[in-house]
Amino acid sequence: MEQQADIVVAIDFGTTYTGVAWMTPKTPIQVISDWPGSGDRGERKVPTAVVYHASGVLSSWGFLCADDDDGTLGKTRREFFKIFLEADTLASAQRQGISSAPASIFEAQLFATDYLSQVYLHIKESIEPEIGRRHLGGWTKMAVEFVFSVPTTWTSLGVVNMFKTVIRNAGFGAEGPRYSVEVDLSLKPRLRLSRR
């Protein structure tokens, strides 16, 4: 018998923007809209972007990139990295001379992992106080299910499995013993979340 999750978190990791919604068995669907750097705008999605220092260390992500990618500081902004997780797309971009294409699949994975790590931390910081767990050990002992959508164009099992590694390395499913991660090939997470 399948155990019901205490919290279901749906992540729509998009090429240009990422959206997150969550719910518990006792609460309606909540959309995260307090992204760092968004001010008081209540944005329902956060830009899928990262900025790196010249040393390769992550400098900022999401809305915070807007004030951080001044070329004079030796920083580099990375966007659209999700599409480059697929080898054929990356190879095509490199053949076409697209300068923003990562040098390798490994580099695209690094960008995605760094970005999703920040998304994970923000999800945790947003949800724990909402469920009254901030000062009670957090949600580590709870059953948390993370549901990700992937593009229907990702037909290769290798790409999907590599993405599963990226999201696990970003922290999803790794923190608590009752955490699970599902990569949904057929429905957007929001639709999946609404069926609960």
Short mmCIF file of N, CA and C in Angstrom, two decimals:
data_model
loop_
_atom_site.label_atom_id
_atom_site.label_comp_id
_atom_site.label_asym_id
_atom_site.label_seq_id
_atom_site.Cartn_x
_atom_site.Cartn_y
_atom_site.Cartn_z
N MET A 1 0.84 -1.18 0.00
CA MET A 1 0.00 0.00 0.00
C MET A 1 0.89 1.24 0.00
N GLU A 2 0.58 2.18 -0.86
CA GLU A 2 1.37 3.40 -0.99
C GLU A 2 1.05 4.36 0.14
N GLN A 3 2.10 4.87 0.75
CA GLN A 3 1.94 5.83 1.84
C GLN A 3 1.60 7.20 1.26
N GLN A 4 0.65 7.88 1.87
CA GLN A 4 0.29 9.22 1.41
C GLN A 4 1.35 10.20 1.88
N ALA A 5 1.74 11.09 0.98
CA ALA A 5 2.74 12.10 1.31
C ALA A 5 2.16 13.13 2.25
N ASP A 6 3.00 13.62 3.18
CA ASP A 6 2.60 14.73 4.05
C ASP A 6 2.58 16.03 3.25
N ILE A 7 3.48 16.13 2.28
CA ILE A 7 3.58 17.31 1.42
C ILE A 7 3.90 16.83 0.00
N VAL A 8 3.20 17.39 -0.97
CA VAL A 8 3.53 17.15 -2.38
C VAL A 8 3.99 18.49 -2.95
N VAL A 9 5.18 18.48 -3.56
CA VAL A 9 5.74 19.68 -4.16
C VAL A 9 5.90 19.42 -5.66
N ALA A 10 5.27 20.25 -6.47
CA ALA A 10 5.35 20.10 -7.92
C ALA A 10 6.25 21.19 -8.48
N ILE A 11 7.21 20.78 -9.29
CA ILE A 11 8.18 21.71 -9.86
C ILE A 11 8.10 21.63 -11.38
N ASP A 12 7.82 22.76 -11.98
CA ASP A 12 7.83 22.87 -13.44
C ASP A 12 9.11 23.62 -13.80
N PHE A 13 10.18 22.86 -14.01
CA PHE A 13 11.50 23.41 -14.34
C PHE A 13 11.48 23.76 -15.82
N GLY A 14 11.29 25.04 -16.09
CA GLY A 14 11.14 25.48 -17.47
C GLY A 14 12.42 26.01 -18.07
N THR A 15 12.42 26.14 -19.37
CA THR A 15 13.58 26.65 -20.09
C THR A 15 13.86 28.10 -19.72
N THR A 16 12.81 28.91 -19.57
CA THR A 16 13.00 30.33 -19.25
C THR A 16 12.53 30.70 -17.84
N TYR A 17 11.52 30.01 -17.33
CA TYR A 17 11.01 30.27 -15.98
C TYR A 17 10.68 28.94 -15.31
N THR A 18 10.72 28.95 -13.98
CA THR A 18 10.40 27.78 -13.19
C THR A 18 9.29 28.13 -12.22
N GLY A 19 8.32 27.24 -12.08
CA GLY A 19 7.22 27.44 -11.15
C GLY A 19 7.14 26.30 -10.15
N VAL A 20 6.68 26.62 -8.95
CA VAL A 20 6.57 25.62 -7.89
C VAL A 20 5.24 25.79 -7.16
N ALA A 21 4.55 24.67 -6.95
CA ALA A 21 3.32 24.66 -6.16
C ALA A 21 3.42 23.50 -5.18
N TRP A 22 2.69 23.60 -4.07
CA TRP A 22 2.73 22.53 -3.07
C TRP A 22 1.40 22.45 -2.35
N MET A 23 1.20 21.33 -1.69
CA MET A 23 0.00 21.15 -0.89
C MET A 23 0.23 20.04 0.14
N THR A 24 -0.62 20.04 1.13
CA THR A 24 -0.66 18.96 2.10
C THR A 24 -2.08 18.38 2.03
N PRO A 25 -2.32 17.24 2.68
CA PRO A 25 -3.68 16.70 2.65
C PRO A 25 -4.72 17.65 3.27
N LYS A 26 -4.26 18.61 4.08
CA LYS A 26 -5.19 19.51 4.77
C LYS A 26 -5.23 20.92 4.20
N THR A 27 -4.37 21.20 3.19
CA THR A 27 -4.33 22.56 2.65
C THR A 27 -4.57 22.53 1.15
N PRO A 28 -5.09 23.62 0.61
CA PRO A 28 -5.23 23.70 -0.85
C PRO A 28 -3.87 23.94 -1.49
N ILE A 29 -3.85 23.90 -2.79
CA ILE A 29 -2.61 24.15 -3.53
C ILE A 29 -2.11 25.57 -3.24
N GLN A 30 -0.82 25.65 -2.92
CA GLN A 30 -0.16 26.92 -2.66
C GLN A 30 0.90 27.11 -3.74
N VAL A 31 0.97 28.28 -4.34
CA VAL A 31 1.99 28.58 -5.34
C VAL A 31 3.04 29.46 -4.68
N ILE A 32 4.29 29.06 -4.80
CA ILE A 32 5.37 29.88 -4.25
C ILE A 32 5.52 31.13 -5.12
N SER A 33 5.45 32.29 -4.47
CA SER A 33 5.50 33.56 -5.22
C SER A 33 6.35 34.61 -4.51
N ASP A 34 7.21 34.17 -3.60
CA ASP A 34 8.07 35.10 -2.87
C ASP A 34 9.54 34.88 -3.21
N TRP A 35 9.83 34.82 -4.49
CA TRP A 35 11.18 34.51 -4.94
C TRP A 35 12.17 35.61 -4.57
N PRO A 36 13.39 35.23 -4.15
CA PRO A 36 14.41 36.24 -3.83
C PRO A 36 14.65 37.18 -5.02
N GLY A 37 14.68 38.47 -4.73
CA GLY A 37 14.93 39.46 -5.76
C GLY A 37 13.70 39.92 -6.51
N SER A 38 12.54 39.32 -6.22
CA SER A 38 11.32 39.71 -6.95
C SER A 38 10.60 40.87 -6.27
N GLY A 39 11.10 41.31 -5.13
CA GLY A 39 10.45 42.40 -4.41
C GLY A 39 9.08 41.97 -3.92
N ASP A 40 8.15 42.88 -3.97
CA ASP A 40 6.79 42.58 -3.51
C ASP A 40 5.85 42.27 -4.66
N ARG A 41 6.40 41.85 -5.78
CA ARG A 41 5.57 41.64 -6.97
C ARG A 41 4.75 40.36 -6.92
N GLY A 42 5.09 39.41 -6.07
CA GLY A 42 4.33 38.17 -5.99
C GLY A 42 4.41 37.36 -7.28
N GLU A 43 5.61 37.20 -7.80
CA GLU A 43 5.82 36.47 -9.06
C GLU A 43 5.57 34.98 -8.86
N ARG A 44 4.79 34.38 -9.74
CA ARG A 44 4.47 32.96 -9.65
C ARG A 44 5.55 32.07 -10.26
N LYS A 45 6.46 32.66 -10.99
CA LYS A 45 7.56 31.91 -11.59
C LYS A 45 8.84 32.71 -11.43
N VAL A 46 9.95 31.99 -11.39
CA VAL A 46 11.26 32.60 -11.22
C VAL A 46 12.09 32.33 -12.48
N PRO A 47 12.87 33.30 -12.95
CA PRO A 47 13.69 33.05 -14.14
C PRO A 47 14.63 31.85 -13.94
N THR A 48 14.73 31.04 -14.97
CA THR A 48 15.66 29.91 -14.96
C THR A 48 16.99 30.44 -15.47
N ALA A 49 17.75 31.03 -14.55
CA ALA A 49 19.02 31.67 -14.90
C ALA A 49 19.95 31.64 -13.70
N VAL A 50 21.25 31.61 -13.99
CA VAL A 50 22.29 31.69 -12.96
C VAL A 50 23.39 32.62 -13.46
N VAL A 51 24.11 33.22 -12.51
CA VAL A 51 25.29 34.03 -12.83
C VAL A 51 26.45 33.46 -12.03
N TYR A 52 27.58 33.32 -12.71
CA TYR A 52 28.80 32.79 -12.09
C TYR A 52 29.88 33.86 -12.05
N HIS A 53 30.68 33.82 -10.98
CA HIS A 53 31.90 34.62 -10.91
C HIS A 53 32.89 34.06 -11.93
N ALA A 54 33.90 34.82 -12.26
CA ALA A 54 34.93 34.36 -13.19
C ALA A 54 35.59 33.08 -12.69
N SER A 55 35.61 32.88 -11.38
CA SER A 55 36.21 31.68 -10.78
C SER A 55 35.35 30.43 -10.97
N GLY A 56 34.11 30.60 -11.44
CA GLY A 56 33.21 29.47 -11.63
C GLY A 56 32.28 29.24 -10.46
N VAL A 57 32.39 30.07 -9.42
CA VAL A 57 31.52 29.95 -8.25
C VAL A 57 30.20 30.66 -8.53
N LEU A 58 29.11 30.04 -8.12
CA LEU A 58 27.79 30.64 -8.33
C LEU A 58 27.69 31.97 -7.60
N SER A 59 27.21 32.98 -8.30
CA SER A 59 27.04 34.31 -7.72
C SER A 59 25.58 34.59 -7.40
N SER A 60 24.67 34.27 -8.33
CA SER A 60 23.25 34.53 -8.10
C SER A 60 22.41 33.63 -8.98
N TRP A 61 21.11 33.67 -8.71
CA TRP A 61 20.17 32.84 -9.48
C TRP A 61 18.83 33.57 -9.55
N GLY A 62 17.99 33.15 -10.50
CA GLY A 62 16.64 33.69 -10.60
C GLY A 62 16.61 35.19 -10.80
N PHE A 63 15.71 35.86 -10.06
CA PHE A 63 15.56 37.31 -10.17
C PHE A 63 16.81 38.06 -9.74
N LEU A 64 17.61 37.47 -8.88
CA LEU A 64 18.83 38.13 -8.40
C LEU A 64 19.85 38.35 -9.51
N CYS A 65 19.71 37.61 -10.61
CA CYS A 65 20.64 37.76 -11.74
C CYS A 65 20.52 39.13 -12.40
N ALA A 66 19.35 39.74 -12.33
CA ALA A 66 19.12 41.02 -13.02
C ALA A 66 20.11 42.10 -12.60
N ASP A 67 20.51 42.08 -11.35
CA ASP A 67 21.44 43.10 -10.85
C ASP A 67 22.87 42.60 -10.74
N ASP A 68 23.11 41.38 -11.23
CA ASP A 68 24.40 40.75 -10.97
C ASP A 68 25.18 40.37 -12.22
N ASP A 69 24.66 40.62 -13.40
CA ASP A 69 25.39 40.15 -14.57
C ASP A 69 26.05 41.28 -15.35
N ASP A 70 26.57 42.25 -14.64
CA ASP A 70 27.33 43.34 -15.25
C ASP A 70 28.64 42.77 -15.79
N GLY A 71 28.81 42.81 -17.09
CA GLY A 71 29.97 42.22 -17.73
C GLY A 71 31.30 42.75 -17.24
N THR A 72 31.32 43.93 -16.64
CA THR A 72 32.58 44.51 -16.18
C THR A 72 33.13 43.79 -14.95
N LEU A 73 32.32 43.01 -14.30
CA LEU A 73 32.77 42.31 -13.10
C LEU A 73 33.30 40.92 -13.40
N GLY A 74 33.36 40.55 -14.67
CA GLY A 74 33.86 39.23 -15.03
C GLY A 74 32.89 38.12 -14.73
N LYS A 75 31.63 38.45 -14.63
CA LYS A 75 30.61 37.44 -14.34
C LYS A 75 29.94 36.98 -15.63
N THR A 76 29.45 35.77 -15.60
CA THR A 76 28.81 35.19 -16.78
C THR A 76 27.42 34.72 -16.42
N ARG A 77 26.44 35.17 -17.20
CA ARG A 77 25.05 34.75 -17.02
C ARG A 77 24.80 33.52 -17.89
N ARG A 78 24.11 32.52 -17.31
CA ARG A 78 23.76 31.30 -18.03
C ARG A 78 22.25 31.13 -18.01
N GLU A 79 21.68 30.96 -19.20
CA GLU A 79 20.24 30.75 -19.35
C GLU A 79 20.02 29.62 -20.35
N PHE A 80 18.80 29.17 -20.46
CA PHE A 80 18.40 28.15 -21.44
C PHE A 80 19.15 26.84 -21.29
N PHE A 81 19.80 26.62 -20.15
CA PHE A 81 20.62 25.42 -19.99
C PHE A 81 19.79 24.15 -19.96
N LYS A 82 18.51 24.26 -19.64
CA LYS A 82 17.68 23.05 -19.61
C LYS A 82 17.66 22.35 -20.97
N ILE A 83 17.53 23.12 -22.04
CA ILE A 83 17.45 22.48 -23.36
C ILE A 83 18.76 21.79 -23.74
N PHE A 84 19.86 22.22 -23.12
CA PHE A 84 21.16 21.65 -23.45
C PHE A 84 21.49 20.40 -22.63
N LEU A 85 20.54 19.95 -21.83
CA LEU A 85 20.72 18.67 -21.14
C LEU A 85 20.56 17.50 -22.12
N GLU A 86 20.03 17.80 -23.27
CA GLU A 86 19.87 16.79 -24.32
C GLU A 86 21.03 16.93 -25.31
N ALA A 87 21.78 15.86 -25.51
CA ALA A 87 23.01 15.90 -26.31
C ALA A 87 22.78 16.38 -27.73
N ASP A 88 21.71 15.95 -28.37
CA ASP A 88 21.47 16.36 -29.77
C ASP A 88 21.24 17.87 -29.86
N THR A 89 20.51 18.42 -28.91
CA THR A 89 20.25 19.86 -28.91
C THR A 89 21.54 20.63 -28.68
N LEU A 90 22.35 20.16 -27.74
CA LEU A 90 23.63 20.82 -27.47
C LEU A 90 24.55 20.75 -28.69
N ALA A 91 24.65 19.59 -29.31
CA ALA A 91 25.51 19.43 -30.47
C ALA A 91 25.05 20.35 -31.61
N SER A 92 23.75 20.44 -31.83
CA SER A 92 23.21 21.31 -32.86
C SER A 92 23.55 22.78 -32.58
N ALA A 93 23.40 23.20 -31.33
CA ALA A 93 23.71 24.58 -30.95
C ALA A 93 25.20 24.88 -31.14
N GLN A 94 26.03 23.92 -30.80
CA GLN A 94 27.47 24.12 -30.96
C GLN A 94 27.85 24.19 -32.44
N ARG A 95 27.22 23.36 -33.28
CA ARG A 95 27.48 23.41 -34.73
C ARG A 95 27.07 24.76 -35.32
N GLN A 96 25.99 25.32 -34.75
CA GLN A 96 25.49 26.61 -35.23
C GLN A 96 26.27 27.79 -34.66
N GLY A 97 27.19 27.51 -33.76
CA GLY A 97 28.01 28.57 -33.19
C GLY A 97 27.30 29.43 -32.16
N ILE A 98 26.29 28.87 -31.50
CA ILE A 98 25.56 29.62 -30.47
C ILE A 98 26.47 29.78 -29.26
N SER A 99 26.88 31.00 -28.99
CA SER A 99 27.90 31.27 -27.97
C SER A 99 27.43 30.96 -26.55
N SER A 100 26.13 31.00 -26.33
CA SER A 100 25.63 30.75 -24.97
C SER A 100 25.49 29.26 -24.66
N ALA A 101 25.74 28.41 -25.64
CA ALA A 101 25.64 26.97 -25.40
C ALA A 101 26.77 26.52 -24.48
N PRO A 102 26.46 25.65 -23.52
CA PRO A 102 27.52 25.12 -22.65
C PRO A 102 28.56 24.36 -23.47
N ALA A 103 29.74 24.22 -22.91
CA ALA A 103 30.82 23.51 -23.60
C ALA A 103 30.57 22.01 -23.66
N SER A 104 29.77 21.50 -22.72
CA SER A 104 29.52 20.06 -22.66
C SER A 104 28.21 19.78 -21.92
N ILE A 105 27.78 18.53 -22.00
CA ILE A 105 26.60 18.09 -21.23
C ILE A 105 26.90 18.25 -19.74
N PHE A 106 28.12 17.93 -19.34
CA PHE A 106 28.51 18.07 -17.93
C PHE A 106 28.31 19.51 -17.45
N GLU A 107 28.69 20.48 -18.28
CA GLU A 107 28.52 21.88 -17.91
C GLU A 107 27.03 22.24 -17.80
N ALA A 108 26.22 21.76 -18.72
CA ALA A 108 24.77 21.99 -18.65
C ALA A 108 24.20 21.37 -17.37
N GLN A 109 24.68 20.18 -17.01
CA GLN A 109 24.24 19.54 -15.77
C GLN A 109 24.64 20.37 -14.56
N LEU A 110 25.84 20.93 -14.58
CA LEU A 110 26.31 21.79 -13.48
C LEU A 110 25.41 23.00 -13.33
N PHE A 111 25.08 23.68 -14.44
CA PHE A 111 24.21 24.85 -14.37
C PHE A 111 22.85 24.47 -13.80
N ALA A 112 22.30 23.37 -14.28
CA ALA A 112 20.98 22.93 -13.82
C ALA A 112 21.02 22.54 -12.34
N THR A 113 22.08 21.85 -11.93
CA THR A 113 22.20 21.44 -10.52
C THR A 113 22.34 22.65 -9.61
N ASP A 114 23.20 23.60 -10.00
CA ASP A 114 23.38 24.80 -9.19
C ASP A 114 22.06 25.57 -9.07
N TYR A 115 21.36 25.72 -10.18
CA TYR A 115 20.08 26.45 -10.17
C TYR A 115 19.05 25.72 -9.30
N LEU A 116 18.89 24.43 -9.54
CA LEU A 116 17.87 23.68 -8.79
C LEU A 116 18.22 23.55 -7.31
N SER A 117 19.51 23.60 -6.97
CA SER A 117 19.90 23.61 -5.55
C SER A 117 19.34 24.85 -4.86
N GLN A 118 19.42 25.99 -5.53
CA GLN A 118 18.88 27.23 -4.97
C GLN A 118 17.36 27.19 -4.91
N VAL A 119 16.74 26.62 -5.93
CA VAL A 119 15.28 26.47 -5.91
C VAL A 119 14.87 25.59 -4.73
N TYR A 120 15.60 24.49 -4.53
CA TYR A 120 15.28 23.59 -3.41
C TYR A 120 15.37 24.31 -2.07
N LEU A 121 16.45 25.03 -1.87
CA LEU A 121 16.62 25.76 -0.60
C LEU A 121 15.48 26.76 -0.38
N HIS A 122 15.08 27.44 -1.45
CA HIS A 122 13.99 28.41 -1.31
C HIS A 122 12.66 27.71 -1.05
N ILE A 123 12.42 26.60 -1.69
CA ILE A 123 11.19 25.83 -1.44
C ILE A 123 11.13 25.46 0.04
N LYS A 124 12.22 24.94 0.54
CA LYS A 124 12.28 24.53 1.95
C LYS A 124 12.05 25.73 2.87
N GLU A 125 12.72 26.84 2.59
CA GLU A 125 12.56 28.05 3.42
C GLU A 125 11.15 28.61 3.35
N SER A 126 10.46 28.37 2.25
CA SER A 126 9.09 28.88 2.09
C SER A 126 8.06 27.99 2.76
N ILE A 127 8.23 26.67 2.62
CA ILE A 127 7.21 25.74 3.10
C ILE A 127 7.31 25.47 4.60
N GLU A 128 8.51 25.29 5.12
CA GLU A 128 8.64 24.94 6.54
C GLU A 128 7.90 25.89 7.49
N PRO A 129 8.01 27.21 7.33
CA PRO A 129 7.25 28.09 8.24
C PRO A 129 5.74 27.99 8.01
N GLU A 130 5.34 27.75 6.78
CA GLU A 130 3.91 27.65 6.46
C GLU A 130 3.25 26.45 7.14
N ILE A 131 4.02 25.39 7.35
CA ILE A 131 3.47 24.20 7.98
C ILE A 131 3.84 24.12 9.46
N GLY A 132 4.45 25.20 9.97
CA GLY A 132 4.80 25.25 11.39
C GLY A 132 5.96 24.36 11.78
N ARG A 133 6.88 24.10 10.87
CA ARG A 133 7.99 23.19 11.16
C ARG A 133 9.36 23.87 11.19
N ARG A 134 9.42 25.17 11.01
CA ARG A 134 10.70 25.87 10.92
C ARG A 134 11.60 25.55 12.12
N HIS A 135 11.06 25.62 13.32
CA HIS A 135 11.87 25.43 14.54
C HIS A 135 11.63 24.07 15.19
N LEU A 136 11.02 23.16 14.47
CA LEU A 136 10.75 21.83 15.00
C LEU A 136 11.50 20.76 14.22
N GLY A 137 12.67 21.08 13.75
CA GLY A 137 13.45 20.13 12.98
C GLY A 137 13.13 20.15 11.50
N GLY A 138 12.33 21.11 11.08
CA GLY A 138 12.01 21.21 9.66
C GLY A 138 11.14 20.07 9.18
N TRP A 139 11.21 19.80 7.90
CA TRP A 139 10.35 18.77 7.31
C TRP A 139 11.10 17.46 7.04
N THR A 140 12.30 17.31 7.61
CA THR A 140 13.15 16.16 7.35
C THR A 140 12.48 14.82 7.65
N LYS A 141 11.68 14.75 8.69
CA LYS A 141 11.06 13.47 9.06
C LYS A 141 9.70 13.25 8.39
N MET A 142 9.27 14.21 7.60
CA MET A 142 7.97 14.10 6.93
C MET A 142 8.12 13.35 5.60
N ALA A 143 7.01 12.84 5.11
CA ALA A 143 6.98 12.22 3.78
C ALA A 143 6.73 13.33 2.76
N VAL A 144 7.76 13.65 2.00
CA VAL A 144 7.68 14.73 1.01
C VAL A 144 7.89 14.12 -0.37
N GLU A 145 6.93 14.38 -1.24
CA GLU A 145 7.03 13.90 -2.62
C GLU A 145 7.27 15.08 -3.54
N PHE A 146 8.35 15.02 -4.31
CA PHE A 146 8.67 16.04 -5.29
C PHE A 146 8.32 15.49 -6.67
N VAL A 147 7.53 16.24 -7.42
CA VAL A 147 7.12 15.81 -8.75
C VAL A 147 7.62 16.82 -9.77
N PHE A 148 8.42 16.35 -10.71
CA PHE A 148 8.97 17.18 -11.78
C PHE A 148 8.34 16.81 -13.11
N SER A 149 8.12 17.81 -13.94
CA SER A 149 7.72 17.53 -15.32
C SER A 149 8.97 17.54 -16.18
N VAL A 150 8.91 16.81 -17.26
CA VAL A 150 9.98 16.87 -18.26
C VAL A 150 9.33 17.04 -19.62
N PRO A 151 10.06 17.62 -20.55
CA PRO A 151 9.49 17.82 -21.89
C PRO A 151 9.17 16.48 -22.56
N THR A 152 8.11 16.45 -23.31
CA THR A 152 7.77 15.24 -24.06
C THR A 152 8.80 14.96 -25.14
N THR A 153 9.63 15.95 -25.48
CA THR A 153 10.68 15.73 -26.47
C THR A 153 11.85 14.93 -25.90
N TRP A 154 11.90 14.80 -24.57
CA TRP A 154 12.95 13.98 -23.96
C TRP A 154 12.53 12.52 -24.06
N THR A 155 12.76 11.94 -25.20
CA THR A 155 12.34 10.56 -25.44
C THR A 155 13.39 9.55 -25.01
N SER A 156 14.61 10.00 -24.82
CA SER A 156 15.69 9.10 -24.41
C SER A 156 15.64 8.86 -22.90
N LEU A 157 15.63 7.60 -22.53
CA LEU A 157 15.66 7.25 -21.11
C LEU A 157 16.94 7.76 -20.46
N GLY A 158 18.02 7.83 -21.25
CA GLY A 158 19.29 8.34 -20.73
C GLY A 158 19.19 9.79 -20.29
N VAL A 159 18.47 10.62 -21.05
CA VAL A 159 18.29 12.02 -20.68
C VAL A 159 17.46 12.13 -19.41
N VAL A 160 16.39 11.36 -19.32
CA VAL A 160 15.52 11.39 -18.14
C VAL A 160 16.29 10.92 -16.91
N ASN A 161 17.08 9.86 -17.05
CA ASN A 161 17.87 9.36 -15.92
C ASN A 161 18.94 10.36 -15.50
N MET A 162 19.56 11.03 -16.47
CA MET A 162 20.54 12.06 -16.15
C MET A 162 19.87 13.21 -15.40
N PHE A 163 18.64 13.58 -15.82
CA PHE A 163 17.91 14.64 -15.12
C PHE A 163 17.58 14.22 -13.70
N LYS A 164 17.24 12.95 -13.50
CA LYS A 164 16.99 12.45 -12.14
C LYS A 164 18.24 12.61 -11.27
N THR A 165 19.40 12.37 -11.85
CA THR A 165 20.65 12.57 -11.10
C THR A 165 20.85 14.05 -10.77
N VAL A 166 20.56 14.93 -11.72
CA VAL A 166 20.69 16.37 -11.50
C VAL A 166 19.80 16.79 -10.33
N ILE A 167 18.53 16.38 -10.34
CA ILE A 167 17.62 16.85 -9.29
C ILE A 167 17.98 16.25 -7.93
N ARG A 168 18.48 15.03 -7.93
CA ARG A 168 18.93 14.43 -6.66
C ARG A 168 20.16 15.17 -6.14
N ASN A 169 21.11 15.49 -7.03
CA ASN A 169 22.31 16.24 -6.62
C ASN A 169 21.97 17.65 -6.16
N ALA A 170 20.84 18.17 -6.62
CA ALA A 170 20.40 19.51 -6.20
C ALA A 170 19.72 19.47 -4.82
N GLY A 171 19.49 18.28 -4.28
CA GLY A 171 18.92 18.15 -2.94
C GLY A 171 17.53 17.58 -2.89
N PHE A 172 16.86 17.49 -4.01
CA PHE A 172 15.50 16.95 -4.02
C PHE A 172 15.53 15.45 -3.76
N GLY A 173 14.82 15.03 -2.73
CA GLY A 173 14.75 13.62 -2.40
C GLY A 173 15.90 13.11 -1.56
N ALA A 174 16.88 13.96 -1.27
CA ALA A 174 18.09 13.50 -0.60
C ALA A 174 18.12 13.80 0.90
N GLU A 175 17.32 14.73 1.37
CA GLU A 175 17.46 15.21 2.74
C GLU A 175 16.79 14.30 3.77
N GLY A 176 15.63 13.79 3.46
CA GLY A 176 14.90 13.00 4.44
C GLY A 176 14.69 11.56 4.00
N PRO A 177 14.60 10.65 4.96
CA PRO A 177 14.43 9.23 4.61
C PRO A 177 13.08 8.92 3.97
N ARG A 178 12.11 9.81 4.12
CA ARG A 178 10.78 9.56 3.55
C ARG A 178 10.50 10.49 2.37
N TYR A 179 11.54 10.97 1.75
CA TYR A 179 11.41 11.83 0.57
C TYR A 179 11.36 10.93 -0.67
N SER A 180 10.64 11.38 -1.67
CA SER A 180 10.64 10.69 -2.95
C SER A 180 10.61 11.72 -4.07
N VAL A 181 11.10 11.30 -5.21
CA VAL A 181 11.12 12.16 -6.39
C VAL A 181 10.50 11.38 -7.53
N GLU A 182 9.62 12.05 -8.24
CA GLU A 182 9.01 11.45 -9.42
C GLU A 182 9.22 12.39 -10.59
N VAL A 183 9.63 11.82 -11.70
CA VAL A 183 9.76 12.58 -12.93
C VAL A 183 8.60 12.14 -13.80
N ASP A 184 7.73 13.09 -14.09
CA ASP A 184 6.48 12.79 -14.79
C ASP A 184 6.62 13.17 -16.26
N LEU A 185 6.53 12.17 -17.11
CA LEU A 185 6.68 12.39 -18.55
C LEU A 185 5.39 12.83 -19.23
N SER A 186 4.27 12.65 -18.55
CA SER A 186 3.01 12.84 -19.26
C SER A 186 2.24 14.09 -18.88
N LEU A 187 2.32 14.52 -17.64
CA LEU A 187 1.51 15.65 -17.19
C LEU A 187 2.37 16.70 -16.53
N LYS A 188 1.95 17.93 -16.61
CA LYS A 188 2.61 18.98 -15.86
C LYS A 188 2.37 18.71 -14.37
N PRO A 189 3.34 19.03 -13.51
CA PRO A 189 3.15 18.79 -12.09
C PRO A 189 1.90 19.45 -11.52
N ARG A 190 1.54 20.60 -12.02
CA ARG A 190 0.36 21.28 -11.48
C ARG A 190 -0.89 20.43 -11.66
N LEU A 191 -0.98 19.77 -12.81
CA LEU A 191 -2.12 18.89 -13.05
C LEU A 191 -2.06 17.68 -12.13
N ARG A 192 -0.87 17.16 -11.95
CA ARG A 192 -0.69 16.00 -11.05
C ARG A 192 -1.07 16.39 -9.62
N LEU A 193 -0.63 17.57 -9.21
CA LEU A 193 -0.90 18.05 -7.87
C LEU A 193 -2.40 18.20 -7.62
N SER A 194 -3.13 18.65 -8.62
CA SER A 194 -4.55 18.87 -8.44
C SER A 194 -5.33 17.57 -8.32
N ARG A 195 -4.75 16.45 -8.71
CA ARG A 195 -5.44 15.16 -8.58
C ARG A 195 -5.38 14.61 -7.17
N ARG A 196 -4.54 15.13 -6.34
CA ARG A 196 -4.35 14.60 -4.98
C ARG A 196 -5.52 14.93 -4.11
#
